């Protein structure tokens, strides 16, 4: 049985990218492995949420995990800030992370561009905290989307450096995982790259939104001016919609529109309508369950409580061992 760790920042509602990049794998992995899935509320502080927004977002994301089928009896589903050992280990691991390598991380460079007025130290050391999330439970596998690949490489670097520094083999090397295949990158609706909350509401398909609005944004998704003849390559926007269709529709539906695209007879209106129908069919049952769990605060509380107990047991053991390795010895 392998150890599995993964986390999602509570920055709003979960979208298709979160589901296909991460949560879908959680569901398979919780059946056969020892899993720790958490809501990364400490990470989300880098964007300075108000206390009310932070709390509401954790509530939302917790309900969404349960609605999607994450089972608190089978895995540890917990809130990151409920596990203080993470913050302590973060302090220690920060001493072995170098400013140069942190400044070179892609996510830091992106943030410097996107939040110019809030380039805080937490953004710089974000990969250290993420490494700690993973190493504190000795994860072998980390189910994540493609955008987290570099963070996993940095995690291995920090683990190996710790081992080297203290002449130990204490931390093993965790690997990013996506069901045995390539890591997933779900594109957004506005042809700006991966589906992401930060690229705006029009870019994302979330699970907990009104059907009317959802259909509208799919019908407005970025494509191009239409086919100009047979055998034309797809524009980026059109390819993105085909990629999303591959995730939510039957293979025969995708094949039908592929042929029409190749023949130059595709009508984007029909294509988008089919995509909207299939997205709605996919998200509706989950949306209904989100509604149920958002109201059912006792189920949320119970899940978070069992989760923090399991996670604290595991994290405290690691912290104790790390303190010994580092040389913190008691004088009393
Ligand atoms: P976050 O909150 O941005 O995203 C959560 C998970 O969703 C995946 N994801 C995507 N996958 C495919 N296509 C997309 N468009 C897409 N958008 C998001 C992400 O890859 C991720 O798996 N730093 C992490 C949270 C974190 C974490 C950890 C993850 C903190 N500590 C430890 C794993 C292990 C983050 O910001 O993910």
Short mmCIF file of C-alpha atoms and ligand atoms in Angstrom, two decimals:
data_model
loop_
_atom_site.label_atom_id
_atom_site.label_comp_id
_atom_site.label_asym_id
_atom_site.label_seq_id
_atom_site.Cartn_x
_atom_site.Cartn_y
_atom_site.Cartn_z
CA UNK A 1 0.00 0.00 0.00
CA UNK A 2 1.50 3.33 -1.06
CA UNK A 3 1.16 6.63 0.74
CA UNK A 4 -0.64 9.31 -1.22
CA UNK A 5 -0.85 13.06 -0.48
CA UNK A 6 -2.55 15.87 -2.35
CA UNK A 7 -4.05 19.28 -1.66
CA UNK A 8 -6.28 21.90 -3.24
CA UNK A 9 -6.29 25.61 -2.39
CA UNK A 10 -9.66 26.95 -1.24
CA UNK A 11 -9.88 29.93 -3.59
CA UNK A 12 -13.47 29.46 -4.75
CA UNK A 13 -15.46 26.68 -6.34
CA UNK A 14 -13.70 23.64 -7.78
CA UNK A 15 -13.59 23.49 -11.57
CA UNK A 16 -13.19 20.75 -14.18
CA UNK A 17 -9.40 21.22 -14.07
CA UNK A 18 -9.31 20.43 -10.36
CA UNK A 19 -11.52 17.41 -10.90
CA UNK A 20 -9.69 15.81 -13.83
CA UNK A 21 -6.24 16.90 -12.66
CA UNK A 22 -6.65 15.76 -9.07
CA UNK A 23 -9.96 14.67 -7.51
CA UNK A 24 -10.75 11.93 -10.06
CA UNK A 25 -7.53 10.19 -9.02
CA UNK A 26 -8.33 10.70 -5.32
CA UNK A 27 -11.41 8.54 -5.82
CA UNK A 28 -9.49 5.58 -7.21
CA UNK A 29 -6.55 5.94 -4.88
CA UNK A 30 -8.55 6.08 -1.65
CA UNK A 31 -9.76 2.54 -2.41
CA UNK A 32 -6.32 0.96 -2.34
CA UNK A 33 -3.81 3.30 -0.69
CA UNK A 34 -3.23 5.24 2.49
CA UNK A 35 -4.38 8.68 1.41
CA UNK A 36 -4.09 12.20 2.86
CA UNK A 37 -6.17 14.78 0.98
CA UNK A 38 -6.30 18.29 2.33
CA UNK A 39 -7.61 21.78 1.82
CA UNK A 40 -4.57 24.02 1.53
CA UNK A 41 -5.87 27.00 3.48
CA UNK A 42 -2.40 28.14 4.60
CA UNK A 43 -1.29 28.32 0.97
CA UNK A 44 -4.32 30.42 0.12
CA UNK A 45 -3.21 33.15 2.58
CA UNK A 46 -0.73 34.36 -0.06
CA UNK A 47 -3.71 36.05 -1.77
CA UNK A 48 -4.90 37.77 1.46
CA UNK A 49 -8.52 36.52 1.66
CA UNK A 50 -10.79 38.12 4.26
CA UNK A 51 -11.46 35.80 7.24
CA UNK A 52 -15.07 35.34 6.06
CA UNK A 53 -14.05 34.47 2.49
CA UNK A 54 -11.41 32.07 3.74
CA UNK A 55 -13.89 30.27 5.95
CA UNK A 56 -16.60 30.13 3.28
CA UNK A 57 -14.16 28.81 0.69
CA UNK A 58 -12.92 26.04 3.00
CA UNK A 59 -16.56 25.13 3.69
CA UNK A 60 -17.32 25.08 -0.06
CA UNK A 61 -14.29 22.98 -1.02
CA UNK A 62 -14.83 20.53 1.83
CA UNK A 63 -18.46 20.05 0.72
CA UNK A 64 -17.27 19.63 -2.87
CA UNK A 65 -14.79 16.90 -1.93
CA UNK A 66 -17.53 14.94 -0.18
CA UNK A 67 -19.96 15.54 -3.03
CA UNK A 68 -17.43 14.21 -5.54
CA UNK A 69 -17.02 11.02 -3.54
CA UNK A 70 -13.96 11.56 -1.37
CA UNK A 71 -14.74 9.32 1.59
CA UNK A 72 -13.47 10.46 5.02
CA UNK A 73 -13.67 6.87 6.28
CA UNK A 74 -11.27 5.68 3.58
CA UNK A 75 -8.77 8.55 3.57
CA UNK A 76 -7.69 11.43 5.79
CA UNK A 77 -9.59 14.44 4.46
CA UNK A 78 -8.34 17.40 6.47
CA UNK A 79 -7.82 21.14 6.62
CA UNK A 80 -4.12 22.06 6.42
CA UNK A 81 -4.24 24.61 9.25
CA UNK A 82 -5.63 21.89 11.56
CA UNK A 83 -2.21 20.24 11.49
CA UNK A 84 0.31 22.50 13.28
CA UNK A 85 3.24 20.13 12.61
CA UNK A 86 3.12 21.30 8.99
CA UNK A 87 3.94 24.88 9.97
CA UNK A 88 6.75 23.80 12.26
CA UNK A 89 8.37 21.57 9.65
CA UNK A 90 7.98 24.42 7.12
CA UNK A 91 10.15 26.59 9.38
CA UNK A 92 12.90 23.97 9.43
CA UNK A 93 12.75 23.17 5.71
CA UNK A 94 12.95 26.88 4.80
CA UNK A 95 16.53 26.87 6.08
CA UNK A 96 17.52 24.41 3.33
CA UNK A 97 15.82 26.18 0.43
CA UNK A 98 17.84 28.72 -1.52
CA UNK A 99 16.47 32.07 -2.65
CA UNK A 100 17.81 31.59 -6.20
CA UNK A 101 15.97 28.32 -6.83
CA UNK A 102 12.76 29.69 -5.30
CA UNK A 103 12.93 32.81 -7.49
CA UNK A 104 13.32 30.63 -10.57
CA UNK A 105 10.13 28.64 -9.91
CA UNK A 106 7.54 29.16 -12.64
CA UNK A 107 4.70 29.73 -10.20
CA UNK A 108 6.65 32.50 -8.44
CA UNK A 109 7.48 34.19 -11.75
CA UNK A 110 3.78 33.99 -12.74
CA UNK A 111 2.71 35.55 -9.44
CA UNK A 112 5.21 38.39 -9.80
CA UNK A 113 3.41 39.25 -13.02
CA UNK A 114 -0.17 38.64 -11.85
CA UNK A 115 -0.11 40.13 -8.36
CA UNK A 116 2.46 42.92 -8.64
CA UNK A 117 1.20 44.67 -5.51
CA UNK A 118 1.42 41.63 -3.28
CA UNK A 119 4.71 39.83 -3.82
CA UNK A 120 4.99 38.43 -0.31
CA UNK A 121 7.55 36.04 1.16
CA UNK A 122 4.91 33.30 1.33
CA UNK A 123 4.79 33.27 -2.46
CA UNK A 124 8.53 32.78 -2.61
CA UNK A 125 8.56 29.90 -0.15
CA UNK A 126 5.31 28.38 -1.43
CA UNK A 127 7.18 25.35 -2.89
CA UNK A 128 8.73 24.68 0.52
CA UNK A 129 5.33 24.55 2.21
CA UNK A 130 4.08 22.28 -0.54
CA UNK A 131 7.10 19.99 -0.12
CA UNK A 132 6.36 19.83 3.59
CA UNK A 133 2.71 18.90 2.93
CA UNK A 134 4.00 15.95 0.94
CA UNK A 135 7.04 14.91 2.98
CA UNK A 136 5.33 15.18 6.36
CA UNK A 137 3.28 12.08 5.41
CA UNK A 138 6.12 10.37 3.52
CA UNK A 139 4.13 10.33 0.30
CA UNK A 140 5.13 8.01 -2.52
CA UNK A 141 2.57 9.39 -4.95
CA UNK A 142 1.05 12.83 -5.39
CA UNK A 143 -2.00 13.00 -7.68
CA UNK A 144 -1.83 16.44 -9.32
CA UNK A 145 -2.33 18.18 -12.64
CA UNK A 146 0.52 19.08 -14.97
CA UNK A 147 0.87 22.59 -13.53
CA UNK A 148 2.27 21.10 -10.29
CA UNK A 149 5.05 19.10 -11.93
CA UNK A 150 7.78 21.60 -11.12
CA UNK A 151 6.69 21.73 -7.48
CA UNK A 152 7.15 17.96 -7.29
CA UNK A 153 10.66 18.29 -8.71
CA UNK A 154 11.43 20.89 -6.06
CA UNK A 155 9.99 18.59 -3.39
CA UNK A 156 12.45 15.88 -4.44
CA UNK A 157 15.28 18.41 -4.37
CA UNK A 158 14.41 19.48 -0.82
CA UNK A 159 14.01 15.87 0.32
CA UNK A 160 17.38 14.87 -1.11
CA UNK A 161 19.09 17.94 0.27
CA UNK A 162 17.76 17.21 3.75
CA UNK A 163 18.99 13.61 3.44
CA UNK A 164 22.41 14.76 2.27
CA UNK A 165 22.74 17.46 4.91
CA UNK A 166 21.98 15.05 7.75
CA UNK A 167 23.54 11.94 6.20
CA UNK A 168 20.27 10.03 6.29
CA UNK A 169 17.82 8.44 3.86
CA UNK A 170 14.86 9.66 5.90
CA UNK A 171 12.79 11.17 3.08
CA UNK A 172 11.96 9.12 -0.02
CA UNK A 173 11.32 10.75 -3.41
CA UNK A 174 7.61 11.32 -4.10
CA UNK A 175 6.31 11.18 -7.67
CA UNK A 176 3.52 13.15 -9.35
CA UNK A 177 0.83 10.73 -10.48
CA UNK A 178 -2.10 10.67 -12.86
CA UNK A 179 -3.61 7.20 -13.01
CA UNK A 180 -0.52 5.83 -14.70
CA UNK A 181 -0.82 8.22 -17.69
CA UNK A 182 0.57 11.68 -18.47
CA UNK A 183 -0.24 14.48 -16.06
CA UNK A 184 -3.42 16.27 -17.11
CA UNK A 185 -3.86 19.86 -18.25
CA UNK A 186 -7.51 20.82 -18.71
CA UNK A 187 -7.81 23.92 -20.91
CA UNK A 188 -10.09 26.85 -20.15
CA UNK A 189 -12.90 28.34 -22.25
CA UNK A 190 -11.12 31.57 -23.13
CA UNK A 191 -8.07 30.13 -24.92
CA UNK A 192 -5.66 31.51 -22.31
CA UNK A 193 -4.10 28.15 -21.49
CA UNK A 194 -5.09 25.91 -18.58
CA UNK A 195 -8.47 26.28 -16.91
CA UNK A 196 -7.83 28.55 -13.97
CA UNK A 197 -9.84 30.58 -11.48
CA UNK A 198 -7.40 33.43 -11.87
CA UNK A 199 -8.19 33.84 -15.57
CA UNK A 200 -11.78 34.77 -14.68
CA UNK A 201 -15.23 33.26 -14.36
CA UNK A 202 -15.72 33.00 -18.14
CA UNK A 203 -12.76 30.62 -18.30
CA UNK A 204 -13.91 27.98 -15.84
CA UNK A 205 -16.56 25.30 -15.68
CA UNK A 206 -17.36 24.86 -12.01
CA UNK A 207 -19.61 22.25 -10.45
CA UNK A 208 -21.70 24.53 -8.30
CA UNK A 209 -23.22 27.01 -10.71
CA UNK A 210 -26.56 27.63 -12.36
CA UNK A 211 -27.21 25.64 -15.52
CA UNK A 212 -28.25 28.74 -17.46
CA UNK A 213 -25.00 30.58 -16.76
CA UNK A 214 -22.96 27.48 -17.47
CA UNK A 215 -24.59 26.96 -20.87
CA UNK A 216 -24.14 30.64 -21.70
CA UNK A 217 -20.42 30.65 -21.05
CA UNK A 218 -19.88 27.47 -23.08
CA UNK A 219 -21.82 29.00 -26.00
CA UNK A 220 -19.56 32.08 -25.68
CA UNK A 221 -16.31 30.08 -25.44
CA UNK A 222 -13.51 31.31 -27.68
CA UNK A 223 -13.24 29.51 -31.04
CA UNK A 224 -12.54 31.16 -34.43
CA UNK A 225 -14.46 32.43 -37.42
CA UNK A 226 -15.55 28.98 -38.53
CA UNK A 227 -14.28 26.30 -40.91
CA UNK A 228 -12.81 27.51 -44.20
CA UNK A 229 -12.65 24.10 -45.88
CA UNK A 230 -11.81 20.44 -45.30
CA UNK A 231 -8.61 19.37 -43.50
CA UNK A 232 -8.02 22.70 -41.71
CA UNK A 233 -6.04 22.53 -38.46
CA UNK A 234 -8.00 23.44 -35.33
CA UNK A 235 -7.50 26.85 -33.74
CA UNK A 236 -6.36 26.83 -30.10
CA UNK A 237 -9.82 27.70 -28.77
CA UNK A 238 -11.50 24.98 -30.83
CA UNK A 239 -8.92 22.39 -29.78
CA UNK A 240 -9.56 23.34 -26.15
CA UNK A 241 -13.27 22.66 -26.53
CA UNK A 242 -12.54 19.31 -28.17
CA UNK A 243 -10.23 18.49 -25.23
CA UNK A 244 -13.02 19.29 -22.77
CA UNK A 245 -15.48 17.26 -24.82
CA UNK A 246 -13.12 14.28 -24.61
CA UNK A 247 -13.41 14.45 -20.82
CA UNK A 248 -17.18 14.71 -20.50
CA UNK A 249 -18.74 13.20 -23.64
CA UNK A 250 -19.01 9.71 -25.16
CA UNK A 251 -16.27 8.74 -27.59
CA UNK A 252 -18.85 8.43 -30.38
CA UNK A 253 -19.90 12.07 -29.85
CA UNK A 254 -16.29 13.28 -30.01
CA UNK A 255 -15.67 11.13 -33.12
CA UNK A 256 -18.75 12.57 -34.83
CA UNK A 257 -17.56 16.18 -34.39
CA UNK A 258 -13.96 15.27 -35.28
CA UNK A 259 -15.20 13.98 -38.65
CA UNK A 260 -17.30 17.09 -39.20
CA UNK A 261 -14.32 19.28 -38.34
CA UNK A 262 -12.09 17.37 -40.75
CA UNK A 263 -14.72 17.67 -43.48
CA UNK A 264 -15.07 21.40 -42.83
CA UNK A 265 -18.81 20.98 -42.18
CA UNK A 266 -18.78 21.50 -38.41
CA UNK A 267 -21.25 24.08 -37.07
CA UNK A 268 -19.79 25.56 -33.93
CA UNK A 269 -23.26 26.34 -32.54
CA UNK A 270 -24.24 22.65 -32.66
CA UNK A 271 -20.85 21.56 -31.35
CA UNK A 272 -21.05 23.92 -28.36
CA UNK A 273 -24.67 22.98 -27.66
CA UNK A 274 -23.68 19.31 -27.48
CA UNK A 275 -20.73 20.19 -25.24
CA UNK A 276 -23.01 22.24 -22.96
CA UNK A 277 -25.51 19.34 -22.76
CA UNK A 278 -22.77 16.88 -21.82
CA UNK A 279 -21.16 19.24 -19.29
CA UNK A 280 -24.52 19.82 -17.62
CA UNK A 281 -25.16 16.06 -17.53
CA UNK A 282 -21.75 15.52 -15.97
CA UNK A 283 -21.85 18.25 -13.32
CA UNK A 284 -25.57 18.12 -12.33
CA UNK A 285 -25.50 15.13 -9.96
CA UNK A 286 -22.37 16.50 -8.27
CA UNK A 287 -23.98 19.96 -7.99
CA UNK A 288 -26.95 18.39 -6.26
CA UNK A 289 -24.73 16.62 -3.75
CA UNK A 290 -22.73 19.83 -3.12
CA UNK A 291 -26.01 21.50 -2.17
CA UNK A 292 -26.71 18.67 0.25
CA UNK A 293 -23.27 18.78 1.93
CA UNK A 294 -23.16 22.58 2.14
CA UNK A 295 -26.26 22.41 4.34
CA UNK A 296 -25.10 19.35 6.24
CA UNK A 297 -22.56 21.02 8.50
CA UNK A 298 -22.44 18.07 10.89
CA UNK A 299 -21.20 15.76 8.08
CA UNK A 300 -18.53 18.35 7.21
CA UNK A 301 -17.49 18.72 10.84
CA UNK A 302 -17.31 14.97 11.31
CA UNK A 303 -15.19 14.51 8.18
CA UNK A 304 -12.77 17.29 9.10
CA UNK A 305 -12.46 15.98 12.65
CA UNK A 306 -11.58 12.40 11.68
CA UNK A 307 -9.27 13.78 9.00
CA UNK A 308 -7.31 16.03 11.32
CA UNK A 309 -6.85 13.20 13.82
CA UNK A 310 -5.39 10.88 11.19
CA UNK A 311 -3.24 13.64 9.68
CA UNK A 312 -1.97 14.85 13.06
CA UNK A 313 -0.93 11.33 14.07
CA UNK A 314 1.09 10.93 10.91
CA UNK A 315 2.57 14.48 10.91
CA UNK A 316 3.54 14.50 14.59
CA UNK A 317 5.47 11.27 14.17
CA UNK A 318 7.46 12.78 11.30
CA UNK A 319 8.06 16.01 13.18
CA UNK A 320 9.39 14.15 16.20
CA UNK A 321 11.78 12.15 14.03
CA UNK A 322 12.92 15.21 12.08
CA UNK A 323 13.65 17.11 15.31
CA UNK A 324 15.85 14.23 16.43
CA UNK A 325 17.67 14.09 13.09
CA UNK A 326 18.27 17.86 13.15
CA UNK A 327 19.74 17.64 16.64
CA UNK A 328 17.07 19.18 18.82
CA UNK A 329 17.72 17.23 21.99
CA UNK A 330 16.11 17.89 25.30
CA UNK A 331 18.13 19.12 28.28
CA UNK A 332 15.46 18.20 30.80
P1 LIG B 1 -4.53 24.22 -6.99
O1 LIG B 1 -5.40 24.53 -5.82
O2 LIG B 1 -4.19 25.32 -7.94
O3 LIG B 1 -5.16 23.05 -7.82
C1 LIG B 1 -5.58 21.85 -7.19
C2 LIG B 1 -5.33 20.67 -8.08
O4 LIG B 1 -6.01 20.83 -9.33
C3 LIG B 1 -5.09 20.69 -10.39
N1 LIG B 1 -5.47 21.60 -11.48
C4 LIG B 1 -5.52 21.24 -12.75
N2 LIG B 1 -5.25 20.06 -13.35
C5 LIG B 1 -5.43 20.00 -14.68
N3 LIG B 1 -5.85 21.05 -15.43
C6 LIG B 1 -6.12 22.25 -14.87
N4 LIG B 1 -6.56 23.26 -15.59
C7 LIG B 1 -5.94 22.37 -13.47
N5 LIG B 1 -6.12 23.40 -12.60
C8 LIG B 1 -5.80 22.91 -11.37
C9 LIG B 1 -3.73 21.08 -9.82
O5 LIG B 1 -2.69 20.53 -10.57
C10 LIG B 1 -3.83 20.50 -8.43
O6 LIG B 1 -3.53 19.12 -8.47
N6 LIG B 1 -0.06 24.03 -4.84
C11 LIG B 1 -1.27 23.30 -5.08
C12 LIG B 1 -1.98 22.85 -3.81
C13 LIG B 1 -1.09 22.06 -2.90
C14 LIG B 1 -0.69 20.72 -3.08
C15 LIG B 1 0.15 20.44 -1.95
C16 LIG B 1 -0.91 19.74 -4.05
C17 LIG B 1 -0.56 22.51 -1.75
N7 LIG B 1 0.20 21.55 -1.17
C18 LIG B 1 0.73 19.18 -1.80
C19 LIG B 1 -0.31 18.50 -3.87
C20 LIG B 1 0.49 18.22 -2.77
C21 LIG B 1 -2.22 24.19 -5.85
O7 LIG B 1 -2.13 25.37 -5.80
O8 LIG B 1 -3.21 23.51 -6.50
#
